[in-house]
JSON list of C-alpha atoms in Angstrom, two decimals:
[
{"chain": "J", "resi": 292, "resn": "UNK", "atom": "CA", "xyz": [0.00, 0.00, 0.00]},
{"chain": "J", "resi": 293, "resn": "UNK", "atom": "CA", "xyz": [1.01, 3.55, -0.46]},
{"chain": "J", "resi": 294, "resn": "UNK", "atom": "CA", "xyz": [1.92, 4.90, -3.90]},
{"chain": "J", "resi": 295, "resn": "UNK", "atom": "CA", "xyz": [2.47, 2.24, -6.54]},
{"chain": "J", "resi": 296, "resn": "UNK", "atom": "CA", "xyz": [4.27, 2.40, -9.90]},
{"chain": "J", "resi": 297, "resn": "UNK", "atom": "CA", "xyz": [1.46, 0.58, -11.69]},
{"chain": "J", "resi": 298, "resn": "UNK", "atom": "CA", "xyz": [-0.73, 2.89, -13.76]},
{"chain": "J", "resi": 299, "resn": "UNK", "atom": "CA", "xyz": [-4.34, 2.23, -14.65]},
{"chain": "J", "resi": 300, "resn": "UNK", "atom": "CA", "xyz": [-7.15, 3.49, -16.83]},
{"chain": "J", "resi": 301, "resn": "UNK", "atom": "CA", "xyz": [-10.01, 2.41, -14.62]},
{"chain": "J", "resi": 302, "resn": "UNK", "atom": "CA", "xyz": [-11.60, 5.83, -14.30]},
{"chain": "J", "resi": 303, "resn": "UNK", "atom": "CA", "xyz": [-11.61, 6.24, -18.11]},
{"chain": "J", "resi": 304, "resn": "UNK", "atom": "CA", "xyz": [-12.99, 2.75, -18.65]},
{"chain": "J", "resi": 305, "resn": "UNK", "atom": "CA", "xyz": [-15.74, 3.35, -16.10]},
{"chain": "J", "resi": 306, "resn": "UNK", "atom": "CA", "xyz": [-16.76, 6.51, -17.91]},
{"chain": "J", "resi": 307, "resn": "UNK", "atom": "CA", "xyz": [-16.78, 4.69, -21.22]},
{"chain": "J", "resi": 308, "resn": "UNK", "atom": "CA", "xyz": [-19.01, 1.95, -19.79]},
{"chain": "J", "resi": 309, "resn": "UNK", "atom": "CA", "xyz": [-22.14, 4.00, -19.21]},
{"chain": "J", "resi": 310, "resn": "UNK", "atom": "CA", "xyz": [-20.46, 6.14, -16.56]},
{"chain": "J", "resi": 311, "resn": "UNK", "atom": "CA", "xyz": [-20.22, 3.20, -14.19]},
{"chain": "J", "resi": 312, "resn": "UNK", "atom": "CA", "xyz": [-19.79, 4.28, -10.58]},
{"chain": "J", "resi": 313, "resn": "UNK", "atom": "CA", "xyz": [-17.02, 3.09, -8.30]},
{"chain": "J", "resi": 314, "resn": "UNK", "atom": "CA", "xyz": [-19.67, 1.35, -6.21]},
{"chain": "J", "resi": 315, "resn": "UNK", "atom": "CA", "xyz": [-21.00, -0.54, -9.24]},
{"chain": "J", "resi": 316, "resn": "UNK", "atom": "CA", "xyz": [-17.53, -1.66, -10.22]},
{"chain": "J", "resi": 317, "resn": "UNK", "atom": "CA", "xyz": [-16.74, -2.64, -6.62]},
{"chain": "J", "resi": 318, "resn": "UNK", "atom": "CA", "xyz": [-19.83, -4.83, -6.42]},
{"chain": "J", "resi": 319, "resn": "UNK", "atom": "CA", "xyz": [-19.03, -6.53, -9.72]},
{"chain": "J", "resi": 320, "resn": "UNK", "atom": "CA", "xyz": [-15.44, -7.18, -8.70]},
{"chain": "J", "resi": 321, "resn": "UNK", "atom": "CA", "xyz": [-16.16, -8.13, -5.08]},
{"chain": "J", "resi": 322, "resn": "UNK", "atom": "CA", "xyz": [-14.25, -5.42, -3.24]},
{"chain": "J", "resi": 323, "resn": "UNK", "atom": "CA", "xyz": [-15.27, -2.23, -1.43]},
{"chain": "J", "resi": 324, "resn": "UNK", "atom": "CA", "xyz": [-15.75, 1.12, -3.14]},
{"chain": "J", "resi": 325, "resn": "UNK", "atom": "CA", "xyz": [-12.85, 2.47, -1.10]},
{"chain": "J", "resi": 326, "resn": "UNK", "atom": "CA", "xyz": [-10.56, -0.22, -2.54]},
{"chain": "J", "resi": 327, "resn": "UNK", "atom": "CA", "xyz": [-11.56, 0.71, -6.09]},
{"chain": "J", "resi": 328, "resn": "UNK", "atom": "CA", "xyz": [-10.87, 4.34, -5.24]},
{"chain": "J", "resi": 329, "resn": "UNK", "atom": "CA", "xyz": [-7.46, 3.46, -3.80]},
{"chain": "J", "resi": 330, "resn": "UNK", "atom": "CA", "xyz": [-6.62, 1.46, -6.94]},
{"chain": "J", "resi": 331, "resn": "UNK", "atom": "CA", "xyz": [-7.65, 4.34, -9.23]},
{"chain": "J", "resi": 332, "resn": "UNK", "atom": "CA", "xyz": [-5.54, 6.79, -7.26]},
{"chain": "J", "resi": 333, "resn": "UNK", "atom": "CA", "xyz": [-2.53, 4.49, -7.51]},
{"chain": "J", "resi": 334, "resn": "UNK", "atom": "CA", "xyz": [-2.39, 4.04, -3.76]},
{"chain": "J", "resi": 335, "resn": "UNK", "atom": "CA", "xyz": [-3.05, 0.32, -3.78]},
{"chain": "J", "resi": 336, "resn": "UNK", "atom": "CA", "xyz": [-1.94, -2.47, -6.13]},
{"chain": "J", "resi": 337, "resn": "UNK", "atom": "CA", "xyz": [-4.66, -5.10, -6.43]},
{"chain": "J", "resi": 338, "resn": "UNK", "atom": "CA", "xyz": [-3.94, -8.79, -6.44]},
{"chain": "J", "resi": 339, "resn": "UNK", "atom": "CA", "xyz": [-3.74, -10.57, -9.78]},
{"chain": "J", "resi": 340, "resn": "UNK", "atom": "CA", "xyz": [-7.20, -12.03, -9.25]},
{"chain": "J", "resi": 341, "resn": "UNK", "atom": "CA", "xyz": [-8.82, -8.65, -8.60]},
{"chain": "J", "resi": 342, "resn": "UNK", "atom": "CA", "xyz": [-6.94, -7.13, -11.55]},
{"chain": "J", "resi": 343, "resn": "UNK", "atom": "CA", "xyz": [-8.27, -9.86, -13.84]},
{"chain": "J", "resi": 344, "resn": "UNK", "atom": "CA", "xyz": [-11.78, -9.40, -12.49]},
{"chain": "J", "resi": 345, "resn": "UNK", "atom": "CA", "xyz": [-11.64, -5.68, -13.21]},
{"chain": "J", "resi": 346, "resn": "UNK", "atom": "CA", "xyz": [-10.48, -6.35, -16.75]},
{"chain": "J", "resi": 347, "resn": "UNK", "atom": "CA", "xyz": [-13.24, -8.92, -17.22]},
{"chain": "J", "resi": 348, "resn": "UNK", "atom": "CA", "xyz": [-15.90, -6.41, -16.08]},
{"chain": "J", "resi": 349, "resn": "UNK", "atom": "CA", "xyz": [-14.78, -4.04, -18.84]},
{"chain": "J", "resi": 350, "resn": "UNK", "atom": "CA", "xyz": [-14.33, -6.87, -21.35]},
{"chain": "J", "resi": 351, "resn": "UNK", "atom": "CA", "xyz": [-10.77, -5.86, -22.21]},
{"chain": "J", "resi": 352, "resn": "UNK", "atom": "CA", "xyz": [-7.35, -7.48, -21.77]},
{"chain": "J", "resi": 353, "resn": "UNK", "atom": "CA", "xyz": [-5.46, -6.85, -18.57]},
{"chain": "J", "resi": 354, "resn": "UNK", "atom": "CA", "xyz": [-2.89, -4.66, -20.36]},
{"chain": "J", "resi": 355, "resn": "UNK", "atom": "CA", "xyz": [-5.61, -2.25, -21.39]},
{"chain": "J", "resi": 356, "resn": "UNK", "atom": "CA", "xyz": [-6.51, -1.64, -17.75]},
{"chain": "J", "resi": 357, "resn": "UNK", "atom": "CA", "xyz": [-3.09, -1.71, -16.06]},
{"chain": "J", "resi": 358, "resn": "UNK", "atom": "CA", "xyz": [0.36, -0.79, -17.27]},
{"chain": "J", "resi": 359, "resn": "UNK", "atom": "CA", "xyz": [3.79, -0.82, -15.70]},
{"chain": "J", "resi": 360, "resn": "UNK", "atom": "CA", "xyz": [5.90, 2.07, -16.98]},
{"chain": "J", "resi": 361, "resn": "UNK", "atom": "CA", "xyz": [9.36, 1.19, -18.23]},
{"chain": "J", "resi": 362, "resn": "UNK", "atom": "CA", "xyz": [12.21, 2.65, -16.23]},
{"chain": "J", "resi": 363, "resn": "UNK", "atom": "CA", "xyz": [15.84, 3.27, -17.12]},
{"chain": "J", "resi": 364, "resn": "UNK", "atom": "CA", "xyz": [16.81, 0.19, -15.10]},
{"chain": "J", "resi": 365, "resn": "UNK", "atom": "CA", "xyz": [14.63, -2.03, -17.33]},
{"chain": "J", "resi": 366, "resn": "UNK", "atom": "CA", "xyz": [16.53, -1.02, -20.48]},
{"chain": "J", "resi": 367, "resn": "UNK", "atom": "CA", "xyz": [20.01, -1.77, -19.07]},
{"chain": "V", "resi": 150, "resn": "UNK", "atom": "CA", "xyz": [-15.59, 6.02, 4.96]},
{"chain": "V", "resi": 151, "resn": "UNK", "atom": "CA", "xyz": [-16.09, 2.27, 4.94]},
{"chain": "V", "resi": 152, "resn": "UNK", "atom": "CA", "xyz": [-17.72, 0.36, 7.80]},
{"chain": "V", "resi": 153, "resn": "UNK", "atom": "CA", "xyz": [-14.38, -1.19, 8.77]},
{"chain": "V", "resi": 154, "resn": "UNK", "atom": "CA", "xyz": [-12.71, 2.22, 8.94]},
{"chain": "V", "resi": 155, "resn": "UNK", "atom": "CA", "xyz": [-15.53, 3.56, 11.11]},
{"chain": "V", "resi": 156, "resn": "UNK", "atom": "CA", "xyz": [-15.16, 0.46, 13.28]},
{"chain": "V", "resi": 157, "resn": "UNK", "atom": "CA", "xyz": [-11.44, 1.15, 13.67]},
{"chain": "V", "resi": 158, "resn": "UNK", "atom": "CA", "xyz": [-12.15, 4.75, 14.70]},
{"chain": "V", "resi": 159, "resn": "UNK", "atom": "CA", "xyz": [-14.75, 3.64, 17.28]},
{"chain": "V", "resi": 160, "resn": "UNK", "atom": "CA", "xyz": [-12.44, 1.12, 18.88]},
{"chain": "V", "resi": 161, "resn": "UNK", "atom": "CA", "xyz": [-9.46, 3.49, 18.77]},
{"chain": "V", "resi": 162, "resn": "UNK", "atom": "CA", "xyz": [-11.32, 6.29, 20.55]},
{"chain": "V", "resi": 163, "resn": "UNK", "atom": "CA", "xyz": [-12.71, 3.90, 23.16]},
{"chain": "V", "resi": 164, "resn": "UNK", "atom": "CA", "xyz": [-9.28, 2.32, 23.73]},
{"chain": "V", "resi": 165, "resn": "UNK", "atom": "CA", "xyz": [-7.73, 5.73, 24.31]},
{"chain": "V", "resi": 166, "resn": "UNK", "atom": "CA", "xyz": [-10.48, 6.60, 26.82]},
{"chain": "V", "resi": 167, "resn": "UNK", "atom": "CA", "xyz": [-10.16, 3.23, 28.55]},
{"chain": "V", "resi": 168, "resn": "UNK", "atom": "CA", "xyz": [-6.39, 3.51, 28.79]},
{"chain": "V", "resi": 169, "resn": "UNK", "atom": "CA", "xyz": [-6.67, 7.07, 30.10]},
{"chain": "V", "resi": 170, "resn": "UNK", "atom": "CA", "xyz": [-9.14, 5.87, 32.73]},
{"chain": "V", "resi": 171, "resn": "UNK", "atom": "CA", "xyz": [-6.78, 3.05, 33.59]},
{"chain": "V", "resi": 172, "resn": "UNK", "atom": "CA", "xyz": [-3.86, 5.43, 34.05]},
{"chain": "V", "resi": 173, "resn": "UNK", "atom": "CA", "xyz": [-5.90, 7.88, 36.12]},
{"chain": "V", "resi": 174, "resn": "UNK", "atom": "CA", "xyz": [-7.82, 5.53, 38.41]},
{"chain": "V", "resi": 175, "resn": "UNK", "atom": "CA", "xyz": [-6.38, 2.02, 38.23]},
{"chain": "V", "resi": 176, "resn": "UNK", "atom": "CA", "xyz": [-2.68, 2.12, 37.52]},
{"chain": "V", "resi": 177, "resn": "UNK", "atom": "CA", "xyz": [-0.89, 2.31, 40.89]},
{"chain": "V", "resi": 178, "resn": "UNK", "atom": "CA", "xyz": [2.08, 4.42, 39.69]},
{"chain": "V", "resi": 179, "resn": "UNK", "atom": "CA", "xyz": [4.36, 2.30, 41.80]},
{"chain": "V", "resi": 180, "resn": "UNK", "atom": "CA", "xyz": [6.30, -0.86, 41.04]},
{"chain": "V", "resi": 181, "resn": "UNK", "atom": "CA", "xyz": [5.27, -2.72, 44.21]},
{"chain": "V", "resi": 182, "resn": "UNK", "atom": "CA", "xyz": [1.59, -1.99, 44.87]},
{"chain": "V", "resi": 183, "resn": "UNK", "atom": "CA", "xyz": [-0.63, -3.78, 47.33]},
{"chain": "V", "resi": 184, "resn": "UNK", "atom": "CA", "xyz": [-3.57, -5.76, 45.94]},
{"chain": "V", "resi": 185, "resn": "UNK", "atom": "CA", "xyz": [-6.61, -3.53, 45.55]},
{"chain": "V", "resi": 186, "resn": "UNK", "atom": "CA", "xyz": [-10.11, -4.83, 44.97]},
{"chain": "V", "resi": 187, "resn": "UNK", "atom": "CA", "xyz": [-11.28, -1.26, 44.38]},
{"chain": "V", "resi": 188, "resn": "UNK", "atom": "CA", "xyz": [-8.92, -0.91, 41.41]},
{"chain": "V", "resi": 189, "resn": "UNK", "atom": "CA", "xyz": [-9.97, -4.35, 40.20]},
{"chain": "V", "resi": 190, "resn": "UNK", "atom": "CA", "xyz": [-13.65, -3.38, 40.29]},
{"chain": "V", "resi": 191, "resn": "UNK", "atom": "CA", "xyz": [-13.00, -0.09, 38.53]},
{"chain": "V", "resi": 192, "resn": "UNK", "atom": "CA", "xyz": [-11.10, -1.91, 35.79]},
{"chain": "V", "resi": 193, "resn": "UNK", "atom": "CA", "xyz": [-13.80, -4.56, 35.47]},
{"chain": "V", "resi": 194, "resn": "UNK", "atom": "CA", "xyz": [-16.58, -2.00, 35.22]},
{"chain": "V", "resi": 195, "resn": "UNK", "atom": "CA", "xyz": [-14.58, 0.02, 32.68]},
{"chain": "V", "resi": 196, "resn": "UNK", "atom": "CA", "xyz": [-14.05, -3.02, 30.46]},
{"chain": "V", "resi": 197, "resn": "UNK", "atom": "CA", "xyz": [-17.76, -3.89, 30.59]},
{"chain": "V", "resi": 198, "resn": "UNK", "atom": "CA", "xyz": [-18.67, -0.30, 29.72]},
{"chain": "V", "resi": 199, "resn": "UNK", "atom": "CA", "xyz": [-16.11, -0.39, 26.88]},
{"chain": "V", "resi": 200, "resn": "UNK", "atom": "CA", "xyz": [-17.67, -3.53, 25.38]},
{"chain": "V", "resi": 201, "resn": "UNK", "atom": "CA", "xyz": [-21.22, -2.20, 25.71]},
{"chain": "V", "resi": 202, "resn": "UNK", "atom": "CA", "xyz": [-20.39, 1.19, 24.14]},
{"chain": "V", "resi": 203, "resn": "UNK", "atom": "CA", "xyz": [-18.39, -0.39, 21.29]},
{"chain": "V", "resi": 204, "resn": "UNK", "atom": "CA", "xyz": [-21.21, -2.82, 20.51]},
{"chain": "V", "resi": 205, "resn": "UNK", "atom": "CA", "xyz": [-23.85, -0.05, 20.55]},
{"chain": "V", "resi": 206, "resn": "UNK", "atom": "CA", "xyz": [-21.70, 2.19, 18.37]},
{"chain": "V", "resi": 207, "resn": "UNK", "atom": "CA", "xyz": [-21.20, -0.63, 15.86]},
{"chain": "V", "resi": 208, "resn": "UNK", "atom": "CA", "xyz": [-24.95, -1.30, 15.77]},
{"chain": "V", "resi": 209, "resn": "UNK", "atom": "CA", "xyz": [-25.62, 2.38, 15.06]},
{"chain": "V", "resi": 210, "resn": "UNK", "atom": "CA", "xyz": [-23.03, 2.45, 12.26]},
{"chain": "V", "resi": 211, "resn": "UNK", "atom": "CA", "xyz": [-24.36, -0.80, 10.81]},
{"chain": "V", "resi": 212, "resn": "UNK", "atom": "CA", "xyz": [-27.92, 0.56, 10.78]},
{"chain": "V", "resi": 213, "resn": "UNK", "atom": "CA", "xyz": [-26.71, 3.64, 8.89]},
{"chain": "V", "resi": 214, "resn": "UNK", "atom": "CA", "xyz": [-25.05, 1.55, 6.18]},
{"chain": "V", "resi": 215, "resn": "UNK", "atom": "CA", "xyz": [-26.32, -2.04, 6.37]},
{"chain": "V", "resi": 216, "resn": "UNK", "atom": "CA", "xyz": [-24.99, -3.10, 2.98]},
{"chain": "V", "resi": 217, "resn": "UNK", "atom": "CA", "xyz": [-21.49, -1.93, 3.86]},
{"chain": "V", "resi": 218, "resn": "UNK", "atom": "CA", "xyz": [-21.66, -3.69, 7.23]},
{"chain": "V", "resi": 219, "resn": "UNK", "atom": "CA", "xyz": [-22.66, -7.01, 5.65]},
{"chain": "V", "resi": 220, "resn": "UNK", "atom": "CA", "xyz": [-19.94, -6.90, 3.00]},
{"chain": "V", "resi": 221, "resn": "UNK", "atom": "CA", "xyz": [-17.12, -9.29, 3.92]},
{"chain": "V", "resi": 222, "resn": "UNK", "atom": "CA", "xyz": [-13.59, -7.93, 4.26]},
{"chain": "V", "resi": 223, "resn": "UNK", "atom": "CA", "xyz": [-11.88, -7.52, 0.93]},
{"chain": "V", "resi": 224, "resn": "UNK", "atom": "CA", "xyz": [-8.18, -8.12, 0.25]},
{"chain": "V", "resi": 225, "resn": "UNK", "atom": "CA", "xyz": [-7.13, -4.54, 1.07]},
{"chain": "V", "resi": 226, "resn": "UNK", "atom": "CA", "xyz": [-8.93, -4.57, 4.41]},
{"chain": "V", "resi": 227, "resn": "UNK", "atom": "CA", "xyz": [-7.39, -7.94, 5.28]},
{"chain": "V", "resi": 228, "resn": "UNK", "atom": "CA", "xyz": [-3.96, -6.56, 4.39]},
{"chain": "V", "resi": 229, "resn": "UNK", "atom": "CA", "xyz": [-4.50, -3.48, 6.57]},
{"chain": "V", "resi": 230, "resn": "UNK", "atom": "CA", "xyz": [-5.53, -5.72, 9.45]},
{"chain": "V", "resi": 231, "resn": "UNK", "atom": "CA", "xyz": [-2.47, -7.94, 9.03]},
{"chain": "V", "resi": 232, "resn": "UNK", "atom": "CA", "xyz": [-0.05, -5.01, 8.85]},
{"chain": "V", "resi": 233, "resn": "UNK", "atom": "CA", "xyz": [-1.49, -3.24, 11.88]},
{"chain": "V", "resi": 234, "resn": "UNK", "atom": "CA", "xyz": [-1.58, -6.44, 13.93]},
{"chain": "V", "resi": 235, "resn": "UNK", "atom": "CA", "xyz": [2.07, -7.10, 13.08]},
{"chain": "V", "resi": 236, "resn": "UNK", "atom": "CA", "xyz": [3.06, -3.62, 14.26]},
{"chain": "V", "resi": 237, "resn": "UNK", "atom": "CA", "xyz": [1.12, -3.94, 17.51]},
{"chain": "V", "resi": 238, "resn": "UNK", "atom": "CA", "xyz": [2.64, -7.38, 18.17]},
{"chain": "V", "resi": 239, "resn": "UNK", "atom": "CA", "xyz": [6.12, -5.86, 18.13]},
{"chain": "V", "resi": 240, "resn": "UNK", "atom": "CA", "xyz": [4.97, -3.07, 20.47]},
{"chain": "V", "resi": 241, "resn": "UNK", "atom": "CA", "xyz": [3.37, -5.55, 22.88]},
{"chain": "V", "resi": 242, "resn": "UNK", "atom": "CA", "xyz": [6.41, -7.82, 22.86]},
{"chain": "V", "resi": 243, "resn": "UNK", "atom": "CA", "xyz": [8.75, -4.91, 23.55]},
{"chain": "V", "resi": 244, "resn": "UNK", "atom": "CA", "xyz": [6.63, -3.42, 26.34]},
{"chain": "V", "resi": 245, "resn": "UNK", "atom": "CA", "xyz": [5.89, -6.79, 27.95]},
{"chain": "V", "resi": 246, "resn": "UNK", "atom": "CA", "xyz": [9.55, -7.76, 28.05]},
{"chain": "V", "resi": 247, "resn": "UNK", "atom": "CA", "xyz": [10.31, -4.32, 29.40]},
{"chain": "V", "resi": 248, "resn": "UNK", "atom": "CA", "xyz": [7.75, -4.92, 32.13]},
{"chain": "V", "resi": 249, "resn": "UNK", "atom": "CA", "xyz": [9.52, -8.11, 33.15]},
{"chain": "V", "resi": 250, "resn": "UNK", "atom": "CA", "xyz": [12.76, -6.17, 33.54]},
{"chain": "V", "resi": 251, "resn": "UNK", "atom": "CA", "xyz": [11.07, -4.10, 36.28]},
{"chain": "V", "resi": 252, "resn": "UNK", "atom": "CA", "xyz": [11.14, -7.22, 38.48]},
{"chain": "V", "resi": 253, "resn": "UNK", "atom": "CA", "xyz": [14.82, -6.46, 38.90]},
{"chain": "V", "resi": 254, "resn": "UNK", "atom": "CA", "xyz": [13.97, -2.90, 39.84]},
{"chain": "V", "resi": 255, "resn": "UNK", "atom": "CA", "xyz": [11.82, -3.86, 42.82]},
{"chain": "V", "resi": 256, "resn": "UNK", "atom": "CA", "xyz": [8.47, -4.59, 41.15]},
{"chain": "V", "resi": 257, "resn": "UNK", "atom": "CA", "xyz": [6.23, -7.25, 42.68]},
{"chain": "V", "resi": 258, "resn": "UNK", "atom": "CA", "xyz": [3.75, -9.53, 40.90]},
{"chain": "V", "resi": 259, "resn": "UNK", "atom": "CA", "xyz": [0.94, -6.97, 41.17]},
{"chain": "V", "resi": 260, "resn": "UNK", "atom": "CA", "xyz": [3.09, -4.21, 39.70]},
{"chain": "V", "resi": 261, "resn": "UNK", "atom": "CA", "xyz": [4.07, -6.53, 36.86]},
{"chain": "V", "resi": 262, "resn": "UNK", "atom": "CA", "xyz": [0.42, -7.38, 36.19]},
{"chain": "V", "resi": 263, "resn": "UNK", "atom": "CA", "xyz": [-0.50, -3.69, 35.99]},
{"chain": "V", "resi": 264, "resn": "UNK", "atom": "CA", "xyz": [2.40, -2.99, 33.64]},
{"chain": "V", "resi": 265, "resn": "UNK", "atom": "CA", "xyz": [1.59, -5.91, 31.31]},
{"chain": "V", "resi": 266, "resn": "UNK", "atom": "CA", "xyz": [-2.06, -4.79, 31.22]},
{"chain": "V", "resi": 267, "resn": "UNK", "atom": "CA", "xyz": [-0.90, -1.28, 30.31]},
{"chain": "V", "resi": 268, "resn": "UNK", "atom": "CA", "xyz": [1.36, -2.76, 27.62]},
{"chain": "V", "resi": 269, "resn": "UNK", "atom": "CA", "xyz": [-1.62, -4.58, 26.12]},
{"chain": "V", "resi": 270, "resn": "UNK", "atom": "CA", "xyz": [-3.68, -1.38, 26.09]},
{"chain": "V", "resi": 271, "resn": "UNK", "atom": "CA", "xyz": [-0.92, 0.60, 24.41]},
{"chain": "V", "resi": 272, "resn": "UNK", "atom": "CA", "xyz": [-0.34, -2.16, 21.84]},
{"chain": "V", "resi": 273, "resn": "UNK", "atom": "CA", "xyz": [-4.03, -2.22, 20.92]},
{"chain": "V", "resi": 274, "resn": "UNK", "atom": "CA", "xyz": [-4.06, 1.57, 20.57]},
{"chain": "V", "resi": 275, "resn": "UNK", "atom": "CA", "xyz": [-1.12, 1.24, 18.18]},
{"chain": "V", "resi": 276, "resn": "UNK", "atom": "CA", "xyz": [-3.00, -1.52, 16.34]},
{"chain": "V", "resi": 277, "resn": "UNK", "atom": "CA", "xyz": [-6.09, 0.56, 15.66]},
{"chain": "V", "resi": 278, "resn": "UNK", "atom": "CA", "xyz": [-4.20, 3.80, 15.12]},
{"chain": "V", "resi": 279, "resn": "UNK", "atom": "CA", "xyz": [-2.19, 2.02, 12.43]},
{"chain": "V", "resi": 280, "resn": "UNK", "atom": "CA", "xyz": [-5.40, 0.78, 10.82]},
{"chain": "V", "resi": 281, "resn": "UNK", "atom": "CA", "xyz": [-6.85, 4.30, 10.78]},
{"chain": "V", "resi": 282, "resn": "UNK", "atom": "CA", "xyz": [-3.61, 5.67, 9.30]},
{"chain": "V", "resi": 283, "resn": "UNK", "atom": "CA", "xyz": [-3.55, 3.02, 6.54]},
{"chain": "V", "resi": 284, "resn": "UNK", "atom": "CA", "xyz": [-7.23, 3.57, 5.71]},
{"chain": "V", "resi": 285, "resn": "UNK", "atom": "CA", "xyz": [-6.73, 7.35, 5.52]},
{"chain": "V", "resi": 286, "resn": "UNK", "atom": "CA", "xyz": [-3.53, 7.10, 3.51]},
{"chain": "V", "resi": 287, "resn": "UNK", "atom": "CA", "xyz": [-5.28, 5.11, 0.78]},
{"chain": "V", "resi": 288, "resn": "UNK", "atom": "CA", "xyz": [-8.21, 7.51, 0.52]}
]
């Protein structure tokens, strides 16, 4: 917990899916609204299972929801 | 604020009040106290009042948001609980062992019992304060 390097497009995807609320997404995924909020703000990295569930709700691959930015260390 | 965060706040506030009451009216402020049934009764009554108030407060919060109260803990809440419990365990271990050291400083068994009880109260305050901090930090 705390700030994570993983970026996400959950807020954008929610808007694109009939302006889904955080509460709606939380209920579909099986977590609390506060957890969805923490994920969107980059303050919490979900488990793999929750990440997959979020992607499945939006009907997109995992990489379209979450991304891990490349750093200088990765290219060495 | 989720039900679990509200619950953490309720218990934290009540623990602080209970520990303050303990320090003001129960704790003997000496390492070798005499046994005191008066202090024992005050402590017993305080613990009963603590349980009753915490239960009532939780019922009130649950009535305000029943769906939230019924929702099982999710992974983030379980992680917060694990982290805060780990921190408080270290605090309790340190304070308890420190209490035992007072035996060499003239403490008797009653003084040790009061100190270990205080250690438990402080550790639980740290437990719930850590939970509140972690909930707030993620908001």
